[in-house]
Amino acid sequence: MSKKILVVEDSSTMRSMIAAIIEEMDDFTVTEAGSGFEALKLLPTEKFDLIITDINMPDINGLEVVNFVKTHPNYKKIPLIIITTERSEEDRKKGIALGASEYITKPFKHDELQEVVRRVIG
């Protein structure tokens, strides 16, 4: 059965690139959200196996998405990966403390993303 991944990224170019890299892998389908708010609206509509989120977004940022997912009883078991330009150790620690499984900084390598996705959800 195909694993469903929600990619939350306000840059349509970056969102498409992440989706394309993931969809090269066997048995993965991607749903895209252009904002944190859009992502939260999508959560009740499908069962996602993984959420990949940027931090810097205009409405609800990625750390708020991670916090919402990890504190909501229906979604707290969904693993999250943060992909961001934020390179500070403070941001990385905050993301992991809120419940993200991995924290990847942009730019990242194609195979690095695939390896992290496989490690997080098999």
PDB file of N, CA and C in Angstrom, residues 6-72:
ATOM      1  N   LEU A   6       2.525  14.375   3.178  1.00  0.00           N
ATOM      2  CA  LEU A   6       2.061  15.747   3.029  1.00  0.00           C
ATOM      3  C   LEU A   6       3.286  16.659   3.033  1.00  0.00           C
ATOM      4  N   VAL A   7       3.468  17.404   1.939  1.00  0.00           N
ATOM      5  CA  VAL A   7       4.576  18.347   1.823  1.00  0.00           C
ATOM      6  C   VAL A   7       4.022  19.759   2.005  1.00  0.00           C
ATOM      7  N   VAL A   8       4.516  20.449   3.042  1.00  0.00           N
ATOM      8  CA  VAL A   8       4.046  21.793   3.380  1.00  0.00           C
ATOM      9  C   VAL A   8       5.184  22.777   3.126  1.00  0.00           C
ATOM     10  N   GLU A   9       5.006  23.596   2.093  1.00  0.00           N
ATOM     11  CA  GLU A   9       6.073  24.515   1.665  1.00  0.00           C
ATOM     12  C   GLU A   9       5.424  25.647   0.891  1.00  0.00           C
ATOM     13  N   ASP A  10       5.734  26.895   1.254  1.00  0.00           N
ATOM     14  CA  ASP A  10       5.094  28.017   0.566  1.00  0.00           C
ATOM     15  C   ASP A  10       5.704  28.318  -0.801  1.00  0.00           C
ATOM     16  N   SER A  11       6.933  27.889  -1.053  1.00  0.00           N
ATOM     17  CA  SER A  11       7.541  28.074  -2.374  1.00  0.00           C
ATOM     18  C   SER A  11       7.065  26.947  -3.297  1.00  0.00           C
ATOM     19  N   SER A  12       6.321  27.303  -4.350  1.00  0.00           N
ATOM     20  CA  SER A  12       5.796  26.274  -5.251  1.00  0.00           C
ATOM     21  C   SER A  12       6.925  25.511  -5.942  1.00  0.00           C
ATOM     22  N   THR A  13       8.038  26.186  -6.237  1.00  0.00           N
ATOM     23  CA  THR A  13       9.179  25.527  -6.877  1.00  0.00           C
ATOM     24  C   THR A  13       9.784  24.478  -5.949  1.00  0.00           C
ATOM     25  N   MET A  14      10.037  24.854  -4.697  1.00  0.00           N
ATOM     26  CA  MET A  14      10.622  23.923  -3.726  1.00  0.00           C
ATOM     27  C   MET A  14       9.650  22.785  -3.430  1.00  0.00           C
ATOM     28  N   ARG A  15       8.365  23.122  -3.309  1.00  0.00           N
ATOM     29  CA  ARG A  15       7.339  22.104  -3.035  1.00  0.00           C
ATOM     30  C   ARG A  15       7.307  21.070  -4.157  1.00  0.00           C
ATOM     31  N   SER A  16       7.333  21.529  -5.398  1.00  0.00           N
ATOM     32  CA  SER A  16       7.324  20.619  -6.550  1.00  0.00           C
ATOM     33  C   SER A  16       8.582  19.758  -6.599  1.00  0.00           C
ATOM     34  N   MET A  17       9.725  20.366  -6.257  1.00  0.00           N
ATOM     35  CA  MET A  17      10.980  19.623  -6.270  1.00  0.00           C
ATOM     36  C   MET A  17      10.963  18.506  -5.206  1.00  0.00           C
ATOM     37  N   ILE A  18      10.529  18.839  -4.008  1.00  0.00           N
ATOM     38  CA  ILE A  18      10.453  17.832  -2.928  1.00  0.00           C
ATOM     39  C   ILE A  18       9.496  16.717  -3.341  1.00  0.00           C
ATOM     40  N   ALA A  19       8.335  17.080  -3.881  1.00  0.00           N
ATOM     41  CA  ALA A  19       7.348  16.081  -4.312  1.00  0.00           C
ATOM     42  C   ALA A  19       7.929  15.167  -5.386  1.00  0.00           C
ATOM     43  N   ALA A  20       8.638  15.741  -6.353  1.00  0.00           N
ATOM     44  CA  ALA A  20       9.222  14.941  -7.439  1.00  0.00           C
ATOM     45  C   ALA A  20      10.263  13.958  -6.905  1.00  0.00           C
ATOM     46  N   ILE A  21      11.094  14.403  -5.971  1.00  0.00           N
ATOM     47  CA  ILE A  21      12.122  13.527  -5.387  1.00  0.00           C
ATOM     48  C   ILE A  21      11.462  12.359  -4.652  1.00  0.00           C
ATOM     49  N   ILE A  22      10.416  12.649  -3.898  1.00  0.00           N
ATOM     50  CA  ILE A  22       9.734  11.594  -3.129  1.00  0.00           C
ATOM     51  C   ILE A  22       8.986  10.641  -4.061  1.00  0.00           C
ATOM     52  N   GLU A  23       8.340  11.183  -5.081  1.00  0.00           N
ATOM     53  CA  GLU A  23       7.551  10.334  -5.973  1.00  0.00           C
ATOM     54  C   GLU A  23       8.407   9.431  -6.850  1.00  0.00           C
ATOM     55  N   GLU A  24       9.723   9.693  -6.921  1.00  0.00           N
ATOM     56  CA  GLU A  24      10.637   8.762  -7.605  1.00  0.00           C
ATOM     57  C   GLU A  24      10.758   7.454  -6.828  1.00  0.00           C
ATOM     58  N   MET A  25      10.514   7.515  -5.540  1.00  0.00           N
ATOM     59  CA  MET A  25      10.627   6.340  -4.685  1.00  0.00           C
ATOM     60  C   MET A  25       9.379   5.480  -4.885  1.00  0.00           C
ATOM     61  N   ASP A  26       9.536   4.185  -4.742  1.00  0.00           N
ATOM     62  CA  ASP A  26       8.399   3.276  -4.902  1.00  0.00           C
ATOM     63  C   ASP A  26       7.396   3.451  -3.770  1.00  0.00           C
ATOM     64  N   ASP A  27       6.124   3.388  -4.120  1.00  0.00           N
ATOM     65  CA  ASP A  27       5.030   3.372  -3.155  1.00  0.00           C
ATOM     66  C   ASP A  27       4.909   4.608  -2.270  1.00  0.00           C
ATOM     67  N   PHE A  28       5.178   5.766  -2.830  1.00  0.00           N
ATOM     68  CA  PHE A  28       4.968   7.010  -2.101  1.00  0.00           C
ATOM     69  C   PHE A  28       4.122   7.946  -2.951  1.00  0.00           C
ATOM     70  N   THR A  29       3.075   8.530  -2.359  1.00  0.00           N
ATOM     71  CA  THR A  29       2.295   9.551  -3.041  1.00  0.00           C
ATOM     72  C   THR A  29       2.359  10.828  -2.205  1.00  0.00           C
ATOM     73  N   VAL A  30       2.310  11.954  -2.885  1.00  0.00           N
ATOM     74  CA  VAL A  30       2.481  13.238  -2.217  1.00  0.00           C
ATOM     75  C   VAL A  30       1.232  14.100  -2.381  1.00  0.00           C
ATOM     76  N   THR A  31       0.828  14.715  -1.289  1.00  0.00           N
ATOM     77  CA  THR A  31      -0.185  15.763  -1.304  1.00  0.00           C
ATOM     78  C   THR A  31       0.564  17.042  -0.936  1.00  0.00           C
ATOM     79  N   GLU A  32       0.292  18.107  -1.671  1.00  0.00           N
ATOM     80  CA  GLU A  32       1.013  19.361  -1.443  1.00  0.00           C
ATOM     81  C   GLU A  32       0.120  20.397  -0.767  1.00  0.00           C
ATOM     82  N   ALA A  33       0.727  21.156   0.166  1.00  0.00           N
ATOM     83  CA  ALA A  33       0.053  22.280   0.813  1.00  0.00           C
ATOM     84  C   ALA A  33       0.973  23.489   0.708  1.00  0.00           C
ATOM     85  N   GLY A  34       0.412  24.619   0.313  1.00  0.00           N
ATOM     86  CA  GLY A  34       1.201  25.826   0.113  1.00  0.00           C
ATOM     87  C   GLY A  34       1.365  26.679   1.355  1.00  0.00           C
ATOM     88  N   SER A  35       0.757  26.236   2.458  1.00  0.00           N
ATOM     89  CA  SER A  35       0.866  26.997   3.704  1.00  0.00           C
ATOM     90  C   SER A  35       0.559  26.079   4.887  1.00  0.00           C
ATOM     91  N   GLY A  36       0.928  26.542   6.070  1.00  0.00           N
ATOM     92  CA  GLY A  36       0.607  25.791   7.282  1.00  0.00           C
ATOM     93  C   GLY A  36      -0.893  25.674   7.474  1.00  0.00           C
ATOM     94  N   PHE A  37      -1.611  26.758   7.186  1.00  0.00           N
ATOM     95  CA  PHE A  37      -3.066  26.749   7.315  1.00  0.00           C
ATOM     96  C   PHE A  37      -3.695  25.717   6.384  1.00  0.00           C
ATOM     97  N   GLU A  38      -3.223  25.683   5.135  1.00  0.00           N
ATOM     98  CA  GLU A  38      -3.723  24.699   4.162  1.00  0.00           C
ATOM     99  C   GLU A  38      -3.443  23.275   4.653  1.00  0.00           C
ATOM    100  N   ALA A  39      -2.261  23.066   5.230  1.00  0.00           N
ATOM    101  CA  ALA A  39      -1.895  21.736   5.745  1.00  0.00           C
ATOM    102  C   ALA A  39      -2.851  21.297   6.855  1.00  0.00           C
ATOM    103  N   LEU A  40      -3.163  22.207   7.777  1.00  0.00           N
ATOM    104  CA  LEU A  40      -4.057  21.855   8.883  1.00  0.00           C
ATOM    105  C   LEU A  40      -5.461  21.540   8.378  1.00  0.00           C
ATOM    106  N   LYS A  41      -5.879  22.206   7.295  1.00  0.00           N
ATOM    107  CA  LYS A  41      -7.191  21.902   6.700  1.00  0.00           C
ATOM    108  C   LYS A  41      -7.185  20.524   6.030  1.00  0.00           C
ATOM    109  N   LEU A  42      -6.022  20.078   5.521  1.00  0.00           N
ATOM    110  CA  LEU A  42      -5.934  18.779   4.838  1.00  0.00           C
ATOM    111  C   LEU A  42      -5.857  17.597   5.810  1.00  0.00           C
ATOM    112  N   LEU A  43      -5.346  17.820   7.012  1.00  0.00           N
ATOM    113  CA  LEU A  43      -5.143  16.705   7.959  1.00  0.00           C
ATOM    114  C   LEU A  43      -6.373  15.823   8.165  1.00  0.00           C
ATOM    115  N   PRO A  44      -7.564  16.383   8.356  1.00  0.00           N
ATOM    116  CA  PRO A  44      -8.720  15.498   8.566  1.00  0.00           C
ATOM    117  C   PRO A  44      -9.223  14.794   7.304  1.00  0.00           C
ATOM    118  N   THR A  45      -8.699  15.159   6.121  1.00  0.00           N
ATOM    119  CA  THR A  45      -9.240  14.615   4.873  1.00  0.00           C
ATOM    120  C   THR A  45      -8.566  13.325   4.427  1.00  0.00           C
ATOM    121  N   GLU A  46      -7.345  13.066   4.912  1.00  0.00           N
ATOM    122  CA  GLU A  46      -6.602  11.866   4.515  1.00  0.00           C
ATOM    123  C   GLU A  46      -5.784  11.371   5.693  1.00  0.00           C
ATOM    124  N   LYS A  47      -5.350  10.115   5.608  1.00  0.00           N
ATOM    125  CA  LYS A  47      -4.442   9.589   6.627  1.00  0.00           C
ATOM    126  C   LYS A  47      -3.026   9.704   6.058  1.00  0.00           C
ATOM    127  N   PHE A  48      -2.238  10.590   6.642  1.00  0.00           N
ATOM    128  CA  PHE A  48      -0.874  10.787   6.174  1.00  0.00           C
ATOM    129  C   PHE A  48       0.101   9.945   6.989  1.00  0.00           C
ATOM    130  N   ASP A  49       1.107   9.389   6.295  1.00  0.00           N
ATOM    131  CA  ASP A  49       2.139   8.582   6.945  1.00  0.00           C
ATOM    132  C   ASP A  49       3.345   9.421   7.351  1.00  0.00           C
ATOM    133  N   LEU A  50       3.448  10.628   6.776  1.00  0.00           N
ATOM    134  CA  LEU A  50       4.577  11.513   7.050  1.00  0.00           C
ATOM    135  C   LEU A  50       4.191  12.925   6.633  1.00  0.00           C
ATOM    136  N   ILE A  51       4.686  13.907   7.397  1.00  0.00           N
ATOM    137  CA  ILE A  51       4.538  15.312   7.020  1.00  0.00           C
ATOM    138  C   ILE A  51       5.933  15.904   6.905  1.00  0.00           C
ATOM    139  N   ILE A  52       6.184  16.580   5.790  1.00  0.00           N
ATOM    140  CA  ILE A  52       7.435  17.306   5.585  1.00  0.00           C
ATOM    141  C   ILE A  52       7.061  18.778   5.537  1.00  0.00           C
ATOM    142  N   THR A  53       7.657  19.604   6.404  1.00  0.00           N
ATOM    143  CA  THR A  53       7.283  21.005   6.457  1.00  0.00           C
ATOM    144  C   THR A  53       8.480  21.944   6.480  1.00  0.00           C
ATOM    145  N   ASP A  54       8.303  23.067   5.829  1.00  0.00           N
ATOM    146  CA  ASP A  54       9.241  24.176   5.923  1.00  0.00           C
ATOM    147  C   ASP A  54       8.961  24.883   7.253  1.00  0.00           C
ATOM    148  N   ILE A  55       9.878  25.734   7.711  1.00  0.00           N
ATOM    149  CA  ILE A  55       9.605  26.539   8.914  1.00  0.00           C
ATOM    150  C   ILE A  55       8.995  27.877   8.525  1.00  0.00           C
ATOM    151  N   ASN A  56       9.660  28.606   7.629  1.00  0.00           N
ATOM    152  CA  ASN A  56       9.241  29.968   7.298  1.00  0.00           C
ATOM    153  C   ASN A  56       8.112  29.977   6.277  1.00  0.00           C
ATOM    154  N   MET A  57       6.906  30.236   6.785  1.00  0.00           N
ATOM    155  CA  MET A  57       5.736  30.343   5.917  1.00  0.00           C
ATOM    156  C   MET A  57       4.902  31.516   6.404  1.00  0.00           C
ATOM    157  N   PRO A  58       4.105  32.106   5.513  1.00  0.00           N
ATOM    158  CA  PRO A  58       3.426  33.363   5.856  1.00  0.00           C
ATOM    159  C   PRO A  58       2.333  33.288   6.919  1.00  0.00           C
ATOM    160  N   ASP A  59       1.598  32.215   7.009  1.00  0.00           N
ATOM    161  CA  ASP A  59       0.492  32.200   7.982  1.00  0.00           C
ATOM    162  C   ASP A  59       0.839  31.423   9.253  1.00  0.00           C
ATOM    163  N   ILE A  60       0.842  30.140   9.162  1.00  0.00           N
ATOM    164  CA  ILE A  60       1.197  29.278  10.292  1.00  0.00           C
ATOM    165  C   ILE A  60       2.559  28.688   9.951  1.00  0.00           C
ATOM    166  N   ASN A  61       3.572  28.943  10.774  1.00  0.00           N
ATOM    167  CA  ASN A  61       4.905  28.442  10.423  1.00  0.00           C
ATOM    168  C   ASN A  61       5.054  26.953  10.721  1.00  0.00           C
ATOM    169  N   GLY A  62       6.144  26.383  10.222  1.00  0.00           N
ATOM    170  CA  GLY A  62       6.361  24.941  10.352  1.00  0.00           C
ATOM    171  C   GLY A  62       6.477  24.453  11.779  1.00  0.00           C
ATOM    172  N   LEU A  63       7.066  25.261  12.659  1.00  0.00           N
ATOM    173  CA  LEU A  63       7.156  24.851  14.064  1.00  0.00           C
ATOM    174  C   LEU A  63       5.767  24.781  14.682  1.00  0.00           C
ATOM    175  N   GLU A  64       4.877  25.684  14.286  1.00  0.00           N
ATOM    176  CA  GLU A  64       3.495  25.641  14.769  1.00  0.00           C
ATOM    177  C   GLU A  64       2.765  24.417  14.209  1.00  0.00           C
ATOM    178  N   VAL A  65       3.071  24.048  12.963  1.00  0.00           N
ATOM    179  CA  VAL A  65       2.488  22.832  12.372  1.00  0.00           C
ATOM    180  C   VAL A  65       2.944  21.615  13.175  1.00  0.00           C
ATOM    181  N   VAL A  66       4.253  21.529  13.443  1.00  0.00           N
ATOM    182  CA  VAL A  66       4.794  20.399  14.221  1.00  0.00           C
ATOM    183  C   VAL A  66       4.117  20.345  15.587  1.00  0.00           C
ATOM    184  N   ASN A  67       4.034  21.474  16.267  1.00  0.00           N
ATOM    185  CA  ASN A  67       3.423  21.524  17.588  1.00  0.00           C
ATOM    186  C   ASN A  67       1.961  21.082  17.544  1.00  0.00           C
ATOM    187  N   PHE A  68       1.192  21.559  16.549  1.00  0.00           N
ATOM    188  CA  PHE A  68      -0.213  21.174  16.424  1.00  0.00           C
ATOM    189  C   PHE A  68      -0.347  19.664  16.226  1.00  0.00           C
ATOM    190  N   VAL A  69       0.424  19.135  15.281  1.00  0.00           N
ATOM    191  CA  VAL A  69       0.332  17.699  14.960  1.00  0.00           C
ATOM    192  C   VAL A  69       0.694  16.862  16.185  1.00  0.00           C
ATOM    193  N   LYS A  70       1.779  17.206  16.860  1.00  0.00           N
ATOM    194  CA  LYS A  70       2.277  16.391  17.973  1.00  0.00           C
ATOM    195  C   LYS A  70       1.439  16.515  19.237  1.00  0.00           C
ATOM    196  N   THR A  71       0.594  17.553  19.331  1.00  0.00           N
ATOM    197  CA  THR A  71      -0.262  17.679  20.517  1.00  0.00           C
ATOM    198  C   THR A  71      -1.715  17.287  20.240  1.00  0.00           C
ATOM    199  N   HIS A  72      -2.020  16.946  18.986  1.00  0.00           N
ATOM    200  CA  HIS A  72      -3.390  16.554  18.638  1.00  0.00           C
ATOM    201  C   HIS A  72      -3.524  15.038  18.729  1.00  0.00           C
TER     202      HIS A  72
END
